[in-house]
Amino acid sequence: MQRLVPNDPRRRFPIPISAVDDLLPPVRAALIQPASTSQRIIRIPPGAYPIRRSAWLFELSFGWRRTPERFLGFGDDCLTIAEINDDGKVSAAQIPLACLLEIHMETVLLYSSLEFVWMQGKHIETKKIEYNTVGETLIRRQIDRTRAACPTMLAPIPVPPREETLAPLPLKFRNYLRSCLLPGEPLHAAVFQPAIRQTAGTFRPYISPNRAIGITERFVILVEDRQVLRRGERSAERDYAMIEHFYPLQHIEHITLDTTPDVSWLRLHYAQHVQHGGGADVGIPLLPAHAGLLLDALQPATELAC
């Protein structure tokens, strides 16, 4: 890492750490993984993010959510998150890749966040890291490296070229789902599911936002708008946000399809030890035709898991 002076504007953005000697001793001790031969470390600077506040129909002044300085260590088989608290003490969380259940990434203009969900002993743990989008490419590169280390759960089979599978999707979702794929990663299935609303009721609230769902040999990938459409809106073209969800297939024990008057729910059920630790199954609302297509693509993965 280049040594940055206190007023260097680059200190506001995530930057790579190339020399561990530049780290404070407590941070270095928390991050270094002796068993890892190719660990990458990224510094996330402290930040302040506005919080929208309202009371009834009135908008109040913004509040501020402040985040500490953090360091992400990406190792061969483990992730480490170290943060410097207000009192100067360093706390760290270790995430073995074998215990990683979910990865969530959100981008809204210059705001980005990364969230990990993992199994810690007998409990589910969650950690969210917020940062400036200027450093998103740097972080995504390491997330892709982490995802590539997850085991494949779908046997190699002939699949159409990914561009052919992505072609029916709207441009926005086609591009984002393409960017979620690893180099050379086969895409077994992909669908675009427009926002779904209830078929009955006075206001017919929306059940889910616009989203694309992709199935690869390692992951179920969801790419969606940040918010469901509000009443009276016809499209989400003005929604500058995009959220990406990655669910490793290695932890999915079985899949069911529940039909309701409104939609078909494709449910990804975690293994029993994950459920006992508080892990909630993943439910994806879909139109029946889309649900059947994805269920057929995922069935071999559950057979392999069993």
Tab-separated table of C-alpha atoms in Angstrom:
chain	number	residue	atom	x	y	z
A	1	MET	CA	0.000	0.000	0.000
A	2	GLN	CA	1.207	3.487	-0.754
A	3	ARG	CA	1.610	5.527	2.392
A	4	LEU	CA	-1.082	8.206	2.383
A	5	VAL	CA	-0.799	11.548	4.117
A	6	PRO	CA	-3.677	12.454	6.488
A	7	ASN	CA	-5.378	14.779	3.975
A	8	ASP	CA	-4.980	12.517	0.948
A	9	PRO	CA	-8.483	12.155	-0.617
A	10	ARG	CA	-7.794	8.472	-1.322
A	11	ARG	CA	-8.193	7.808	2.393
A	12	ARG	CA	-11.961	8.216	1.896
A	13	PHE	CA	-12.193	5.130	-0.305
A	14	PRO	CA	-11.380	1.419	0.087
A	15	ILE	CA	-7.726	0.763	-0.725
A	16	PRO	CA	-5.605	-2.412	-0.852
A	17	ILE	CA	-2.975	-3.118	1.780
A	18	SER	CA	0.097	-4.615	0.165
A	19	ALA	CA	2.454	-4.430	3.158
A	20	VAL	CA	1.206	-5.785	6.480
A	21	ASP	CA	3.885	-3.747	8.251
A	22	ASP	CA	1.741	-0.677	7.489
A	23	LEU	CA	-0.961	-2.022	9.813
A	24	LEU	CA	-1.226	-1.371	13.524
A	25	PRO	CA	0.049	-4.397	15.493
A	26	PRO	CA	-3.421	-5.334	16.884
A	27	VAL	CA	-4.950	-5.135	13.390
A	28	ARG	CA	-2.097	-7.135	11.907
A	29	ALA	CA	-2.475	-9.824	14.563
A	30	ALA	CA	-6.230	-10.066	13.925
A	31	LEU	CA	-5.920	-10.292	10.142
A	32	ILE	CA	-2.941	-12.494	9.431
A	33	GLN	CA	-3.946	-16.068	8.582
A	34	PRO	CA	-0.854	-18.301	8.857
A	35	ALA	CA	-2.438	-21.080	6.782
A	36	SER	CA	-3.258	-18.730	3.896
A	37	THR	CA	-0.707	-18.424	1.111
A	38	SER	CA	-2.382	-15.595	-0.811
A	39	GLN	CA	-4.266	-13.329	1.573
A	40	ARG	CA	-5.549	-9.981	0.290
A	41	ILE	CA	-6.319	-7.130	2.688
A	42	ILE	CA	-8.532	-4.115	1.980
A	43	ARG	CA	-8.950	-1.087	4.230
A	44	ILE	CA	-12.466	0.367	4.551
A	45	PRO	CA	-12.259	3.914	5.969
A	46	PRO	CA	-14.641	5.121	8.680
A	47	GLY	CA	-17.769	6.701	7.255
A	48	ALA	CA	-20.915	8.661	8.012
A	49	TYR	CA	-24.153	7.875	6.193
A	50	PRO	CA	-27.393	9.899	6.335
A	51	ILE	CA	-30.473	8.293	7.851
A	52	ARG	CA	-33.849	9.405	6.544
A	53	ARG	CA	-36.246	10.207	9.385
A	54	SER	CA	-39.950	10.966	9.214
A	55	ALA	CA	-42.896	11.339	11.572
A	56	TRP	CA	-46.360	10.901	10.134
A	57	LEU	CA	-46.309	13.043	6.977
A	58	PHE	CA	-43.382	15.237	8.024
A	59	GLU	CA	-39.757	14.827	6.986
A	60	LEU	CA	-37.286	15.434	9.802
A	61	SER	CA	-33.650	16.412	9.487
A	62	PHE	CA	-31.301	13.613	8.526
A	63	GLY	CA	-29.583	11.618	11.208
A	64	TRP	CA	-26.133	10.131	10.756
A	65	ARG	CA	-24.969	6.545	11.071
A	66	ARG	CA	-21.244	6.370	11.673
A	67	THR	CA	-19.173	3.306	10.878
A	68	PRO	CA	-15.712	2.412	12.224
A	69	GLU	CA	-12.536	1.844	10.268
A	70	ARG	CA	-12.506	-1.745	9.013
A	71	PHE	CA	-10.100	-4.137	7.347
A	72	LEU	CA	-11.182	-7.105	5.220
A	73	GLY	CA	-8.833	-10.057	4.920
A	74	PHE	CA	-9.574	-12.491	2.081
A	75	GLY	CA	-7.720	-15.763	2.603
A	76	ASP	CA	-7.718	-19.135	0.882
A	77	ASP	CA	-10.411	-20.657	3.086
A	78	CYS	CA	-11.391	-17.898	5.516
A	79	LEU	CA	-12.550	-14.275	5.593
A	80	THR	CA	-11.550	-11.929	8.401
A	81	ILE	CA	-13.223	-8.642	9.322
A	82	ALA	CA	-11.301	-6.455	11.773
A	83	GLU	CA	-12.596	-3.113	13.001
A	84	ILE	CA	-11.170	-0.401	15.214
A	85	ASN	CA	-13.752	0.624	17.805
A	86	ASP	CA	-14.203	4.097	19.284
A	87	ASP	CA	-12.040	3.172	22.266
A	88	GLY	CA	-9.201	2.143	19.958
A	89	LYS	CA	-9.603	-1.566	20.609
A	90	VAL	CA	-9.647	-3.999	17.702
A	91	SER	CA	-12.360	-6.631	17.323
A	92	ALA	CA	-12.349	-9.317	14.652
A	93	ALA	CA	-14.720	-11.856	13.125
A	94	GLN	CA	-13.519	-14.993	11.359
A	95	ILE	CA	-15.723	-16.452	8.595
A	96	PRO	CA	-14.671	-19.888	7.319
A	97	LEU	CA	-15.723	-20.170	3.680
A	98	ALA	CA	-17.293	-23.549	4.437
A	99	CYS	CA	-19.687	-21.758	6.837
A	100	LEU	CA	-20.617	-18.878	4.524
A	101	LEU	CA	-24.384	-18.966	3.884
A	102	GLU	CA	-25.159	-15.741	2.024
A	103	ILE	CA	-23.486	-12.731	0.414
A	104	HIS	CA	-25.451	-9.530	-0.232
A	105	MET	CA	-24.142	-6.538	-2.196
A	106	GLU	CA	-26.008	-3.248	-2.656
A	107	THR	CA	-25.124	-0.295	-4.869
A	108	VAL	CA	-26.976	3.039	-4.909
A	109	LEU	CA	-24.996	5.629	-6.856
A	110	LEU	CA	-21.974	6.396	-4.600
A	111	TYR	CA	-23.192	4.243	-1.707
A	112	SER	CA	-22.338	0.546	-1.546
A	113	SER	CA	-22.568	-2.147	1.091
A	114	LEU	CA	-21.449	-5.725	1.543
A	115	GLU	CA	-23.106	-8.161	3.943
A	116	PHE	CA	-22.032	-11.639	5.011
A	117	VAL	CA	-24.238	-14.238	6.705
A	118	TRP	CA	-22.479	-17.266	8.141
A	119	MET	CA	-22.776	-20.112	10.629
A	120	GLN	CA	-20.729	-19.449	13.775
A	121	GLY	CA	-20.810	-22.574	15.908
A	122	LYS	CA	-24.507	-23.149	16.520
A	123	HIS	CA	-25.639	-19.614	15.694
A	124	ILE	CA	-26.140	-17.404	12.643
A	125	GLU	CA	-23.974	-14.281	12.460
A	126	THR	CA	-24.342	-11.260	10.171
A	127	LYS	CA	-21.920	-8.445	9.391
A	128	LYS	CA	-22.549	-5.480	7.087
A	129	ILE	CA	-19.798	-3.235	5.712
A	130	GLU	CA	-20.602	0.119	4.072
A	131	TYR	CA	-18.264	2.005	1.770
A	132	ASN	CA	-17.989	4.435	-1.144
A	133	THR	CA	-18.788	2.898	-4.535
A	134	VAL	CA	-15.439	4.165	-5.839
A	135	GLY	CA	-13.917	1.065	-4.203
A	136	GLU	CA	-16.608	-1.362	-5.358
A	137	THR	CA	-14.522	-2.920	-8.137
A	138	LEU	CA	-11.665	-3.615	-5.737
A	139	ILE	CA	-13.976	-5.387	-3.298
A	140	ARG	CA	-15.930	-7.244	-5.982
A	141	ARG	CA	-12.707	-8.729	-7.317
A	142	GLN	CA	-12.069	-10.376	-3.947
A	143	ILE	CA	-15.704	-11.437	-3.558
A	144	ASP	CA	-15.451	-13.192	-6.922
A	145	ARG	CA	-12.298	-14.921	-5.718
A	146	THR	CA	-14.160	-16.049	-2.595
A	147	ARG	CA	-17.131	-17.298	-4.600
A	148	ALA	CA	-14.859	-19.239	-6.936
A	149	ALA	CA	-13.589	-21.186	-3.903
A	150	CYS	CA	-17.093	-22.524	-3.164
A	151	PRO	CA	-17.676	-26.108	-4.351
A	152	THR	CA	-19.667	-26.839	-7.492
A	153	MET	CA	-22.980	-28.571	-6.814
A	154	LEU	CA	-24.321	-28.994	-10.348
A	155	ALA	CA	-22.637	-31.559	-12.554
A	156	PRO	CA	-21.200	-30.178	-15.814
A	157	ILE	CA	-23.834	-30.509	-18.516
A	158	PRO	CA	-24.200	-28.881	-21.930
A	159	VAL	CA	-25.901	-25.499	-21.484
A	160	PRO	CA	-26.603	-22.751	-24.025
A	161	PRO	CA	-24.114	-19.869	-24.251
A	162	ARG	CA	-24.714	-17.414	-21.434
A	163	GLU	CA	-25.624	-14.595	-23.828
A	164	GLU	CA	-28.387	-16.733	-25.269
A	165	THR	CA	-29.748	-17.437	-21.783
A	166	LEU	CA	-29.498	-13.763	-20.787
A	167	ALA	CA	-31.014	-12.391	-23.999
A	168	PRO	CA	-34.699	-12.361	-22.853
A	169	LEU	CA	-33.885	-10.280	-19.740
A	170	PRO	CA	-34.327	-6.472	-19.726
A	171	LEU	CA	-31.078	-4.613	-20.399
A	172	LYS	CA	-30.561	-3.407	-16.819
A	173	PHE	CA	-30.971	-6.861	-15.297
A	174	ARG	CA	-29.133	-8.596	-18.120
A	175	ASN	CA	-26.038	-6.469	-17.529
A	176	TYR	CA	-26.083	-6.818	-13.752
A	177	LEU	CA	-26.633	-10.577	-13.829
A	178	ARG	CA	-23.835	-10.934	-16.374
A	179	SER	CA	-21.504	-9.003	-14.056
A	180	CYS	CA	-22.371	-11.438	-11.240
A	181	LEU	CA	-21.026	-14.417	-13.177
A	182	LEU	CA	-17.481	-15.646	-12.708
A	183	PRO	CA	-15.227	-15.855	-15.781
A	184	GLY	CA	-16.307	-18.863	-17.818
A	185	GLU	CA	-19.034	-19.789	-15.324
A	186	PRO	CA	-21.896	-21.650	-17.047
A	187	LEU	CA	-25.375	-20.237	-16.543
A	188	HIS	CA	-27.816	-23.133	-16.175
A	189	ALA	CA	-30.973	-21.002	-16.110
A	190	ALA	CA	-32.038	-17.364	-15.853
A	191	VAL	CA	-35.420	-15.640	-15.698
A	192	PHE	CA	-36.688	-12.118	-15.197
A	193	GLN	CA	-39.569	-11.826	-12.755
A	194	PRO	CA	-41.406	-8.459	-12.884
A	195	ALA	CA	-42.643	-7.035	-9.601
A	196	ILE	CA	-45.511	-9.105	-8.203
A	197	ARG	CA	-48.445	-7.715	-6.279
A	198	GLN	CA	-51.255	-9.396	-4.401
A	199	THR	CA	-54.286	-10.309	-6.476
A	200	ALA	CA	-56.764	-9.358	-3.749
A	201	GLY	CA	-57.164	-6.616	-1.178
A	202	THR	CA	-57.940	-2.924	-1.234
A	203	PHE	CA	-54.473	-1.641	-2.102
A	204	ARG	CA	-52.975	-4.869	-3.526
A	205	PRO	CA	-49.486	-4.299	-2.075
A	206	TYR	CA	-46.452	-5.610	-3.898
A	207	ILE	CA	-44.987	-8.931	-2.787
A	208	SER	CA	-41.613	-8.555	-4.486
A	209	PRO	CA	-39.666	-6.064	-6.628
A	210	ASN	CA	-38.417	-6.499	-10.181
A	211	ARG	CA	-35.710	-9.143	-10.094
A	212	ALA	CA	-33.659	-11.525	-12.195
A	213	ILE	CA	-32.754	-14.993	-10.936
A	214	GLY	CA	-29.797	-16.969	-12.213
A	215	ILE	CA	-28.684	-20.538	-11.469
A	216	THR	CA	-25.010	-21.466	-11.746
A	217	GLU	CA	-23.124	-24.574	-10.690
A	218	ARG	CA	-22.298	-22.927	-7.334
A	219	PHE	CA	-24.962	-20.320	-6.558
A	220	VAL	CA	-28.509	-19.124	-6.763
A	221	ILE	CA	-28.110	-15.454	-7.730
A	222	LEU	CA	-30.795	-12.797	-7.283
A	223	VAL	CA	-30.466	-9.328	-8.800
A	224	GLU	CA	-33.238	-6.944	-7.794
A	225	ASP	CA	-34.357	-3.362	-7.310
A	226	ARG	CA	-33.966	-1.950	-3.833
A	227	GLN	CA	-37.676	-1.260	-3.289
A	228	VAL	CA	-40.895	-2.691	-4.615
A	229	LEU	CA	-42.958	-0.367	-6.750
A	230	ARG	CA	-45.285	1.962	-4.929
A	231	ARG	CA	-48.931	2.251	-5.781
A	232	GLY	CA	-49.470	4.090	-9.055
A	233	GLU	CA	-45.961	3.500	-10.431
A	234	ARG	CA	-45.645	1.453	-13.590
A	235	SER	CA	-41.919	0.858	-13.850
A	236	ALA	CA	-38.683	1.024	-11.898
A	237	GLU	CA	-36.656	2.856	-14.537
A	238	ARG	CA	-35.829	5.623	-12.058
A	239	ASP	CA	-34.552	3.224	-9.436
A	240	TYR	CA	-30.777	3.697	-9.364
A	241	ALA	CA	-30.275	0.957	-6.789
A	242	MET	CA	-29.370	-2.653	-7.414
A	243	ILE	CA	-29.047	-5.432	-4.863
A	244	GLU	CA	-27.300	-8.727	-5.542
A	245	HIS	CA	-27.818	-11.849	-3.424
A	246	PHE	CA	-25.615	-14.951	-3.617
A	247	TYR	CA	-26.771	-18.216	-2.009
A	248	PRO	CA	-24.194	-21.060	-2.119
A	249	LEU	CA	-25.827	-24.302	-3.211
A	250	GLN	CA	-23.645	-26.347	-0.863
A	251	HIS	CA	-25.876	-25.419	2.088
A	252	ILE	CA	-29.223	-26.038	0.344
A	253	GLU	CA	-30.546	-29.416	1.463
A	254	HIS	CA	-33.793	-29.513	-0.493
A	255	ILE	CA	-36.110	-27.314	-2.543
A	256	THR	CA	-39.900	-27.115	-2.486
A	257	LEU	CA	-42.516	-25.306	-4.533
A	258	ASP	CA	-45.516	-23.889	-2.668
A	259	THR	CA	-48.443	-22.559	-4.677
A	260	THR	CA	-50.665	-19.765	-3.354
A	261	PRO	CA	-53.457	-17.784	-5.048
A	262	ASP	CA	-50.945	-15.011	-5.785
A	263	VAL	CA	-47.679	-16.729	-6.720
A	264	SER	CA	-45.611	-19.884	-6.586
A	265	TRP	CA	-42.958	-19.770	-3.849
A	266	LEU	CA	-39.668	-21.449	-4.677
A	267	ARG	CA	-38.213	-22.244	-1.246
A	268	LEU	CA	-34.561	-23.054	-0.646
A	269	HIS	CA	-34.301	-25.050	2.575
A	270	TYR	CA	-31.060	-24.994	4.517
A	271	ALA	CA	-29.640	-28.059	6.224
A	272	GLN	CA	-31.078	-28.830	9.659
A	273	HIS	CA	-28.059	-27.605	11.635
A	274	VAL	CA	-28.400	-24.203	9.929
A	275	GLN	CA	-32.117	-24.009	10.706
A	276	HIS	CA	-31.488	-24.937	14.329
A	277	GLY	CA	-29.035	-22.043	14.521
A	278	GLY	CA	-31.682	-19.571	13.389
A	279	GLY	CA	-31.138	-19.666	9.639
A	280	ALA	CA	-34.303	-18.828	7.721
A	281	ASP	CA	-35.154	-20.593	4.486
A	282	VAL	CA	-35.043	-18.451	1.350
A	283	GLY	CA	-38.399	-17.885	-0.351
A	284	ILE	CA	-38.540	-16.553	-3.921
A	285	PRO	CA	-41.994	-15.553	-5.269
A	286	LEU	CA	-42.382	-16.403	-8.949
A	287	LEU	CA	-44.918	-16.921	-11.660
A	288	PRO	CA	-45.599	-20.666	-12.145
A	289	ALA	CA	-43.716	-20.978	-15.452
A	290	HIS	CA	-40.583	-19.359	-14.008
A	291	ALA	CA	-40.778	-21.440	-10.838
A	292	GLY	CA	-40.902	-24.696	-12.785
A	293	LEU	CA	-37.902	-23.739	-14.926
A	294	LEU	CA	-35.729	-22.887	-11.912
A	295	LEU	CA	-36.869	-25.949	-9.963
A	296	ASP	CA	-35.801	-28.229	-12.810
A	297	ALA	CA	-32.390	-26.537	-12.963
A	298	LEU	CA	-31.837	-26.852	-9.198
A	299	GLN	CA	-33.024	-30.412	-8.689
A	300	PRO	CA	-29.634	-32.064	-9.423
A	301	ALA	CA	-27.978	-29.887	-6.758
A	302	THR	CA	-30.279	-31.129	-3.998
A	303	GLU	CA	-29.771	-34.731	-5.077
A	304	LEU	CA	-26.004	-34.230	-4.817
A	305	ALA	CA	-26.339	-32.526	-1.410
A	306	CYS	CA	-28.319	-35.451	-0.053
